[in-house]
CSV table of C-alpha atoms in Angstrom, one decimal:
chain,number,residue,atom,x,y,z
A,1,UNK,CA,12.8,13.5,-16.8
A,2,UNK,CA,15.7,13.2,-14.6
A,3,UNK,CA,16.3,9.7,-13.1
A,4,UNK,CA,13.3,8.5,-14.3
A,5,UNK,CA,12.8,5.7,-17.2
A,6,UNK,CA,10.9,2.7,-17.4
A,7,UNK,CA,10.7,-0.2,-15.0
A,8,UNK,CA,12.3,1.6,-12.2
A,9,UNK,CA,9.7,0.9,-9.7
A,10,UNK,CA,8.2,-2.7,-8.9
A,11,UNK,CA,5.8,-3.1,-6.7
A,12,UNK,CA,4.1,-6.5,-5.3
A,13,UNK,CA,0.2,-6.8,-4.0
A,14,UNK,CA,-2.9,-7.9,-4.2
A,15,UNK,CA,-4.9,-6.7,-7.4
A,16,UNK,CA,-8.9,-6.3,-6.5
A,17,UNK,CA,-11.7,-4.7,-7.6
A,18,UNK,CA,-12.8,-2.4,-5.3
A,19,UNK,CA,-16.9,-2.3,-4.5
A,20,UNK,CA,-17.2,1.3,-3.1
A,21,UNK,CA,-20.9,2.2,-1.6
A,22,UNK,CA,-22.1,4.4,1.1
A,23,UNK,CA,-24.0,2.9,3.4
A,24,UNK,CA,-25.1,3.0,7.4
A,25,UNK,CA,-23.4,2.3,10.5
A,26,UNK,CA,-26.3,-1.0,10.7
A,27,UNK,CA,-24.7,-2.5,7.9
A,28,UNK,CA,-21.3,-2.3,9.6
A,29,UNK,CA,-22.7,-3.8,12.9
A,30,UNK,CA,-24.5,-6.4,11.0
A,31,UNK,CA,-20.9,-7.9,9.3
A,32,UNK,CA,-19.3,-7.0,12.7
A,33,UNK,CA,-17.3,-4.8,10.5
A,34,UNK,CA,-15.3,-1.5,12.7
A,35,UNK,CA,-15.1,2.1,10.8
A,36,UNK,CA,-11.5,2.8,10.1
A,37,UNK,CA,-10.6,-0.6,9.5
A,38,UNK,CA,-8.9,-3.4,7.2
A,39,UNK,CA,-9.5,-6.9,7.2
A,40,UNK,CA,-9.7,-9.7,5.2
A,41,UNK,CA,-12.9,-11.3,4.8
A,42,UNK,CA,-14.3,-14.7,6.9
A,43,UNK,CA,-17.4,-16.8,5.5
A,44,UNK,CA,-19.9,-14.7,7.6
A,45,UNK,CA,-19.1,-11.7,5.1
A,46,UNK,CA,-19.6,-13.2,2.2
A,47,UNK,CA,-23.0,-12.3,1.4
A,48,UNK,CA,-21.9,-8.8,1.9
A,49,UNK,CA,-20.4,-8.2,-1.7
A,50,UNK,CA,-23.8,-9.7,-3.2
A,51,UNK,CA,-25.7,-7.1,-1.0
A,52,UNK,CA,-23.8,-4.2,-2.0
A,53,UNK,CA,-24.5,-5.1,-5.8
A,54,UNK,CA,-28.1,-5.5,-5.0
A,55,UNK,CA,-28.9,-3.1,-2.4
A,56,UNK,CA,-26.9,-0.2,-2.7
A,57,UNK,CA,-25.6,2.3,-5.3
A,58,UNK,CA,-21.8,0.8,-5.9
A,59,UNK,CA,-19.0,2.3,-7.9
A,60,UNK,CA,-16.2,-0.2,-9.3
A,61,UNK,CA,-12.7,0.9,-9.1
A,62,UNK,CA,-9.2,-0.6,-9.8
A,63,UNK,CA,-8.1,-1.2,-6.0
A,64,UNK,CA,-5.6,-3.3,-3.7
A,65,UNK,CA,-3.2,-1.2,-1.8
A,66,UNK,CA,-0.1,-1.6,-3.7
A,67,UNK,CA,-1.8,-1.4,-7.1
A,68,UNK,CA,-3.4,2.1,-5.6
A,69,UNK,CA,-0.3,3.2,-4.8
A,70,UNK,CA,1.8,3.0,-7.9
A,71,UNK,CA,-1.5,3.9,-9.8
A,72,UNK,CA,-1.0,7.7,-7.8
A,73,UNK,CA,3.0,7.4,-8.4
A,74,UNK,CA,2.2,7.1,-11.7
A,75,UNK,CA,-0.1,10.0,-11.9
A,76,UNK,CA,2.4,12.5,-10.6
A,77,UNK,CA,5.2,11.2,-12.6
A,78,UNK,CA,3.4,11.4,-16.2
A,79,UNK,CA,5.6,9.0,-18.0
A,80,UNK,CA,4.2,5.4,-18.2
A,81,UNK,CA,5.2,2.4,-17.3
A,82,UNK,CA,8.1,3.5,-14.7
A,83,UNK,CA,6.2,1.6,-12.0
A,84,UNK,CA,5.8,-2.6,-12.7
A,85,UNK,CA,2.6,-4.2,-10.5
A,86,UNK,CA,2.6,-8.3,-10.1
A,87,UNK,CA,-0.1,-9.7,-8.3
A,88,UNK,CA,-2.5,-12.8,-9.4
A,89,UNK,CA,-6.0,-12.5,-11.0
A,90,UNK,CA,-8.6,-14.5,-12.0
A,91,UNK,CA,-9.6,-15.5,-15.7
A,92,UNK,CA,-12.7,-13.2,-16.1
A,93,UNK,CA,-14.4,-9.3,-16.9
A,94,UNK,CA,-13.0,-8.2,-13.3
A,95,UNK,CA,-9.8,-9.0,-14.3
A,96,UNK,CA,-10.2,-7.0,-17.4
A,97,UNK,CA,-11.2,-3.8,-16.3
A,98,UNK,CA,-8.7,-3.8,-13.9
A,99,UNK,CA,-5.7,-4.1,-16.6
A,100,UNK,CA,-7.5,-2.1,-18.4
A,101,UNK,CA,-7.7,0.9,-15.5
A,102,UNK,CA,-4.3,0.1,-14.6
A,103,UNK,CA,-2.7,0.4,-18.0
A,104,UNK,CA,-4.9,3.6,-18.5
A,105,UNK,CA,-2.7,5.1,-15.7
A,106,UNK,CA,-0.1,4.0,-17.1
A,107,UNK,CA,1.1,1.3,-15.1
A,108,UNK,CA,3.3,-2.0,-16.6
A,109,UNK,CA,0.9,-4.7,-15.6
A,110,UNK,CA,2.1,-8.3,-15.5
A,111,UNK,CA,-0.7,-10.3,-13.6
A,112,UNK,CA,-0.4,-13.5,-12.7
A,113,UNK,CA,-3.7,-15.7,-14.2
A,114,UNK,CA,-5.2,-18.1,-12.1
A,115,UNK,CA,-8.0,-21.2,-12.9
A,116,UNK,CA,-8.5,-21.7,-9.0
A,117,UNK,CA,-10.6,-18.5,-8.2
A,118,UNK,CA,-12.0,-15.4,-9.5
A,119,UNK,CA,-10.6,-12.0,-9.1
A,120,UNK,CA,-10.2,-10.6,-5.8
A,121,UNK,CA,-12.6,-7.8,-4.7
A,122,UNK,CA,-12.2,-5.3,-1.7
A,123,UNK,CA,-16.0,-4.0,-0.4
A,124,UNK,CA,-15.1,0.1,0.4
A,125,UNK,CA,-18.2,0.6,2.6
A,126,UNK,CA,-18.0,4.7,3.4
A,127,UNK,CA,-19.8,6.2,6.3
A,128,UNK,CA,-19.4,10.2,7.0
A,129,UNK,CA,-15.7,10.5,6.3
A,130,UNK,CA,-14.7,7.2,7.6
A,131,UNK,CA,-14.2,4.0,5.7
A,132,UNK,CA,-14.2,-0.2,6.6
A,133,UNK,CA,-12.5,-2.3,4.1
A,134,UNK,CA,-13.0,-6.2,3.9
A,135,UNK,CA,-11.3,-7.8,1.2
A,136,UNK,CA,-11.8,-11.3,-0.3
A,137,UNK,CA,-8.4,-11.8,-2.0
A,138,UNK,CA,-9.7,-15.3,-3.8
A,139,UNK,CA,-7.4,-15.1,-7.0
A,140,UNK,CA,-4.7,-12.7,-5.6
A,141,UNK,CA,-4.5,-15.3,-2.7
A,142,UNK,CA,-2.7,-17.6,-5.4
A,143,UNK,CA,0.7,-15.6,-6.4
A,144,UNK,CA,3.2,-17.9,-6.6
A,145,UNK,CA,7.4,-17.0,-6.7
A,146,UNK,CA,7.4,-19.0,-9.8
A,147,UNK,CA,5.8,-15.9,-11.4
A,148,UNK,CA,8.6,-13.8,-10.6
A,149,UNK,CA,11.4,-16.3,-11.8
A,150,UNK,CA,9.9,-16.2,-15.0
A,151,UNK,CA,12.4,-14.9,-17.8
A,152,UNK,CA,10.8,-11.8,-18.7
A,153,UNK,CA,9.8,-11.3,-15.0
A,154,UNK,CA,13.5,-11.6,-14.0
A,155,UNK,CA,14.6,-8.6,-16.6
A,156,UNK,CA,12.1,-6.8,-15.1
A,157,UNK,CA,13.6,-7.1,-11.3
A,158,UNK,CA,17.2,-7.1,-13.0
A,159,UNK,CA,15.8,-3.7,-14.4
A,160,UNK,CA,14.2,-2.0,-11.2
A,161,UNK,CA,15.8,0.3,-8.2
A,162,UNK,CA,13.4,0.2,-6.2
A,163,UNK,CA,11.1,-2.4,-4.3
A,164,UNK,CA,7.7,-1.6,-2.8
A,165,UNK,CA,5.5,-4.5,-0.8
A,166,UNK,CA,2.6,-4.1,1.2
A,167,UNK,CA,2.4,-6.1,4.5
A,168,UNK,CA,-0.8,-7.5,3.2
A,169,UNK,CA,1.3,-9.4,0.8
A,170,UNK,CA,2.2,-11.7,3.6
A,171,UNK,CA,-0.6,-13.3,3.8
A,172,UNK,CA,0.0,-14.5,0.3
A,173,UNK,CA,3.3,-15.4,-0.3
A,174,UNK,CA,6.1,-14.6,2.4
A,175,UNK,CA,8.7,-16.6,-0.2
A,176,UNK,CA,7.8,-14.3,-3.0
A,177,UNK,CA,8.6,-11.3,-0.8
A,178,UNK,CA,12.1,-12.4,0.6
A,179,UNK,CA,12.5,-13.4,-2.9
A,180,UNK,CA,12.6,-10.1,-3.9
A,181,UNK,CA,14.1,-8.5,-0.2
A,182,UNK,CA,16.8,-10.7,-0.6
A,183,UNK,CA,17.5,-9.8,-4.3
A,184,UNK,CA,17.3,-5.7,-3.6
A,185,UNK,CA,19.7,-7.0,-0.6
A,186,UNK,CA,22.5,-8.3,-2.9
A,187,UNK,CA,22.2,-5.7,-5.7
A,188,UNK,CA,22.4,-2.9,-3.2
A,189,UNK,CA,18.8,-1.5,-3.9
A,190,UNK,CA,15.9,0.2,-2.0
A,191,UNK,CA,13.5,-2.5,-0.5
A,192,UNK,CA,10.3,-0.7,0.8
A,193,UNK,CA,7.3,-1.6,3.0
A,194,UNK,CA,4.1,-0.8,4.7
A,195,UNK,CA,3.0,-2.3,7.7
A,196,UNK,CA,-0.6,-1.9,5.8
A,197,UNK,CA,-3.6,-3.1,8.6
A,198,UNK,CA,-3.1,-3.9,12.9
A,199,UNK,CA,-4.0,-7.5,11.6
A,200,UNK,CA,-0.6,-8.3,9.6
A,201,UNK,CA,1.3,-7.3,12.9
A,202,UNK,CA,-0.8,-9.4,15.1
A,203,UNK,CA,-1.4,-12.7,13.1
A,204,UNK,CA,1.8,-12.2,10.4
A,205,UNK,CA,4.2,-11.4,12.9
A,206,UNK,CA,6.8,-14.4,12.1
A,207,UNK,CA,6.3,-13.4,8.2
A,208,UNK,CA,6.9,-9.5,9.1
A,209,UNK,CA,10.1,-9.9,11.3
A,210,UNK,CA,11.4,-12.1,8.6
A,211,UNK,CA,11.0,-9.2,5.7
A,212,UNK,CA,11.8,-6.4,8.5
A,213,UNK,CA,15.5,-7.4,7.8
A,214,UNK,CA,16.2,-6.3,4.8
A,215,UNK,CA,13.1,-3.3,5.1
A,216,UNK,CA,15.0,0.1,4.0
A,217,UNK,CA,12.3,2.4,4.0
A,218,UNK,CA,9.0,1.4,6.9
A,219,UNK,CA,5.4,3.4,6.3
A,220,UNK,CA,2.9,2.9,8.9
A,221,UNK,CA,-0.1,4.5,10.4
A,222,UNK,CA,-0.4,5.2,13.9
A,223,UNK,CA,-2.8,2.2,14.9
A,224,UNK,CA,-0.7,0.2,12.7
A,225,UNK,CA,2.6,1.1,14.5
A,226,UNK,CA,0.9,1.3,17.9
A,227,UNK,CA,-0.3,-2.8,17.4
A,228,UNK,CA,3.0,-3.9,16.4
A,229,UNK,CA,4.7,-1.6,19.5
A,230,UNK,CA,1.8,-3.8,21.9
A,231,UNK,CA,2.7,-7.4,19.9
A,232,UNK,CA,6.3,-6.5,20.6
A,233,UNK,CA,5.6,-5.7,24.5
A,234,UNK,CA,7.3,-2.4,23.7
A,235,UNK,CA,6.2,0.1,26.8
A,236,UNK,CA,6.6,2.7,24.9
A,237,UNK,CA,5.2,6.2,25.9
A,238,UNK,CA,4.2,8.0,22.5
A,239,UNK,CA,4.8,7.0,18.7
A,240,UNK,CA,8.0,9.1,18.7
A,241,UNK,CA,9.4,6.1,20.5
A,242,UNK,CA,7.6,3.6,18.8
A,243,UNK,CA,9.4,5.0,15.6
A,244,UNK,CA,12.8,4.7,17.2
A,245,UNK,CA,13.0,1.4,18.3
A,246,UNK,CA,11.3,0.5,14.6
A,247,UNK,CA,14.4,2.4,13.3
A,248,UNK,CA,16.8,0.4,15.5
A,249,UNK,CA,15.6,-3.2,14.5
A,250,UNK,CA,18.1,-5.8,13.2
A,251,UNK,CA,18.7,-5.0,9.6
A,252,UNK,CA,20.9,-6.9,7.1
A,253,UNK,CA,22.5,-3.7,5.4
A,254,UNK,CA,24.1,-1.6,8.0
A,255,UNK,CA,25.9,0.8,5.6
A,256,UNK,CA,22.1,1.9,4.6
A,257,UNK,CA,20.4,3.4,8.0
A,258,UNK,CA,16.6,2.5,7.5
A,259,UNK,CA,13.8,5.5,7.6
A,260,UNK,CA,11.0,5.2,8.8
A,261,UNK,CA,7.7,7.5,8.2
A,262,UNK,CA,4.1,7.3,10.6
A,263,UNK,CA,1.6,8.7,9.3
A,264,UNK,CA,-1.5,10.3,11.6
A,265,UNK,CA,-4.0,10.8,10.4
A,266,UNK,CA,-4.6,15.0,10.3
A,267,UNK,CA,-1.9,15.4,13.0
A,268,UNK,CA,2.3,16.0,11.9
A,269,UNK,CA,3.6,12.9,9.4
A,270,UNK,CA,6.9,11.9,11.7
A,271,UNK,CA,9.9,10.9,9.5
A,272,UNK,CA,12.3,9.4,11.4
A,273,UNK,CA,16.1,9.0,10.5
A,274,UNK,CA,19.3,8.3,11.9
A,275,UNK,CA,18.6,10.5,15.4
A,276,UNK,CA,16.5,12.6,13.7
A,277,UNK,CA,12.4,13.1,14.0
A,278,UNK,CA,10.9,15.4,11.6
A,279,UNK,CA,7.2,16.8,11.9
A,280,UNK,CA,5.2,17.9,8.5
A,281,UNK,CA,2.3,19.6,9.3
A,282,UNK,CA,-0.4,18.2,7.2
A,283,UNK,CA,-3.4,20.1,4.9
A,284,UNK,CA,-6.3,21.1,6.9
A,285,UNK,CA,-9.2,20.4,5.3
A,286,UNK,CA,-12.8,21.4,5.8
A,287,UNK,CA,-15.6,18.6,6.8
A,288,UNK,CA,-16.9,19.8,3.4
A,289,UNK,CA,-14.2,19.0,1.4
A,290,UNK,CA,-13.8,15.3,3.0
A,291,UNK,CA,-15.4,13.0,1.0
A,292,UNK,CA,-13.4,9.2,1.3
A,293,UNK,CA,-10.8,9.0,3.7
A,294,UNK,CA,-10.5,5.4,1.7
A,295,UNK,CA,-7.1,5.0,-0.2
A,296,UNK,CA,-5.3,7.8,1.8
A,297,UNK,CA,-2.1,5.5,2.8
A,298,UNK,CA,-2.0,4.9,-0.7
A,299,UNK,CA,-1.6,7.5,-1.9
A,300,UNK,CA,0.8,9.2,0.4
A,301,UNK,CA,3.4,6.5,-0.2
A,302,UNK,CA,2.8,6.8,-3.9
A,303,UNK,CA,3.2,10.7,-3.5
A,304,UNK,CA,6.6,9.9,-1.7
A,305,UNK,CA,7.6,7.3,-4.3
A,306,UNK,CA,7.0,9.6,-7.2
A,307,UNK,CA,9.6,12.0,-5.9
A,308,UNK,CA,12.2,9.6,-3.9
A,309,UNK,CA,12.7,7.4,-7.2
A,310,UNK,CA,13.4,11.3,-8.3
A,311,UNK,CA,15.9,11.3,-6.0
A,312,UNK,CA,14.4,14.5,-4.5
A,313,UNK,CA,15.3,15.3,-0.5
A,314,UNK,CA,12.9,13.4,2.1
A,315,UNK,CA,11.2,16.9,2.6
A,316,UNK,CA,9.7,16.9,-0.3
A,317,UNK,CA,9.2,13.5,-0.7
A,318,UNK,CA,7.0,13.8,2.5
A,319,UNK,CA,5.5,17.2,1.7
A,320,UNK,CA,4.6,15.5,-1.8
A,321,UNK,CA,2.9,12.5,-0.1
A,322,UNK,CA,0.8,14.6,2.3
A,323,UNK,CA,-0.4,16.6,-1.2
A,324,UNK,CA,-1.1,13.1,-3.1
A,325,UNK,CA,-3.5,11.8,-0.2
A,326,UNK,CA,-5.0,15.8,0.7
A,327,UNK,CA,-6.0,15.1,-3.2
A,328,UNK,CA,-7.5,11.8,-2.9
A,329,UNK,CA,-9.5,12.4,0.2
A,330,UNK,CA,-11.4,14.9,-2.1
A,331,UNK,CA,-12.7,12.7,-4.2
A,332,UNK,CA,-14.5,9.1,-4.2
A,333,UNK,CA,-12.1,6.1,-3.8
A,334,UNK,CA,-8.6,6.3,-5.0
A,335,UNK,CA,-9.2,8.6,-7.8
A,336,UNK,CA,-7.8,11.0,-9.4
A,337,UNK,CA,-7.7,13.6,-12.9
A,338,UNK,CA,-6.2,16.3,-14.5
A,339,UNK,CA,-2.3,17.1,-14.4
A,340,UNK,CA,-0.8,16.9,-11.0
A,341,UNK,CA,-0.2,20.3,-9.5
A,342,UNK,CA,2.4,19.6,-6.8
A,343,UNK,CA,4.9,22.3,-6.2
A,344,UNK,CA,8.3,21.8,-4.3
């Protein structure tokens, strides 16, 4: 396939085990949990995991943001190991099945294995079409940068193009991340990143504006872009500003203008670049045909990635990132089978 080969994508994240389950708006209330949201989880939820095993019908699934992501790259792609994942995992079964569902799809897992704490877990609680996530990162809280400076992690850096991070990665290790900013910097490559949950804007911000520096290519929901617009005491009127003055933040490579792409939800996905706004109209789909809105993100930016490492147009790499998550929100969790049917 054209421009494609192995290791041309890495991505950094936390690897969990997601604990999907259907349950009522009272559980929610009772974990002071929101619908729609992320965060990460505080002592008072965590009985909640131990309740979903006992109480309600759960489905295990290979999950973290960035893993997710890279998982649906993968998918569209259809040649293995082009995308690389590093995060940290515990010693134990969790960790197992999620290799094991990762390499399934193909990805080039190199985990990090920790003694200090078991495998992170994210609890997916679904009600209607809307979804709370609450993650308890426990091992992938323990990435260290000495992973990556490992010799065989190195060729793999010195191997990749492109660089994808999740903001949720800064609440685990901000040096790993310029690490690698820093590197895509000096070799003239794409350094990518989500803003990934209103928290890492609000309680990250230091760690954010650090890695916004070398940032080339911004995603970013519209609560997620409308917190860090309110942290930043922008006044700005609508999310086409918003998307502006993201685009005109200090950046360390001038000679490459940075893009930046807000998604919203069933309204227009706005790409923005140099003084341009584009609108994409996104799939309308029936209430019926909704079933987890729960990985969504996800998989638009891996539908994006799949065709930008191509070095296919931004339309399309847009148009195939509204397809990816249209697909995903169709089925349970961040799932997916059969040959990708994307057309250009």
């Amino acid at each position: 396939m054209e421009h494609v080969r192995e290791h041309l994508l890495i991505g950094c994240g936390n690897p969990l085990l997601d604990i999907v389950a259907s349950v009522d708006k009272d559980l929610l209330e009772r974990y002071n949990l929101k619908p729609n949201d992320a965060i990460l989880a505080r002592d008072e939820h965590m009985h909640l995991y131990k309740d979903l095993d006992e109480k309600y019908n759960a489905d295990y699934m290979a999950g973290g943001s960035v893993q997710n992501t890279l998982r649906v790259c993968q998918w569209i792609l259809g040649t293995p190991k082009v995308a690389t994942f590093f995060g940290c995992v515990g010693k134990d079964d969790y960790a197992k099945i999620l290799e094991k569902k990762a390499t399934q799809d193909g990805l080039n897992v190199r985990y990090q294995y920790t003694n200090e704490a078991p495998t992170g877990t994210c609890a997916v609680l679904i009600t209607g079409t809307h979804r709370s996530l609450c993650a308890h990162l426990a091992a992938a809280n323990h990435f260290t940068i000495d992973h990556l400076q490992k010799p065989d992690s190195r060729q793999l850096l010195e191997s990749a193009d492109y660089f994808y991070i999740s903001g949720f990665f800064l609440t685990v290790s901000p040096p790993s991340i310029i690490e690698i900013a820093r590197y895509a910097h000096k070799r003239k490559r794409t350094f990518m990143m989500n803003l990934s949950a209103p928290f890492v804007s609000q309680y990250y911000k230091e760690q954010l504006m650090a890695a916004m520096v070398y940032v080339d290519i911004l995603f970013g929901n519209e609560e997620e872009v409308e917190t860090f617009a309110r942290e930043h005491s922008w006044h700005a009127k609508d999310r086409k500003e918003i998307g502006q003055k993201l685009l005109s933040l200090p950046k360390e490579n001038s000679e490459r203008e940075r893009i930046v792409i807000i998604t919203q939800g069933h309204y227009p996905v706005l790409l923005f670049q140099g003084n341009n706004i584009k609108e994409f109209p996104v799939q309308q789909l029936s209430r019926e045909q909704l079933v987890d809105t729960n990985g969504a993100g996800d998989a638009f930016v891996g539908g994006f990635l799949a065709q930008y490492i191509k070095k296919k147009s931004l339309d399309v790499c847009v148009r195939c990132g509204i397809w990816a998550a249209s697909q995903i929100i169709q089925r349970s969790g961040c799932t997916f089978e059969g040959k990708p049917s994307f057309q250009e």
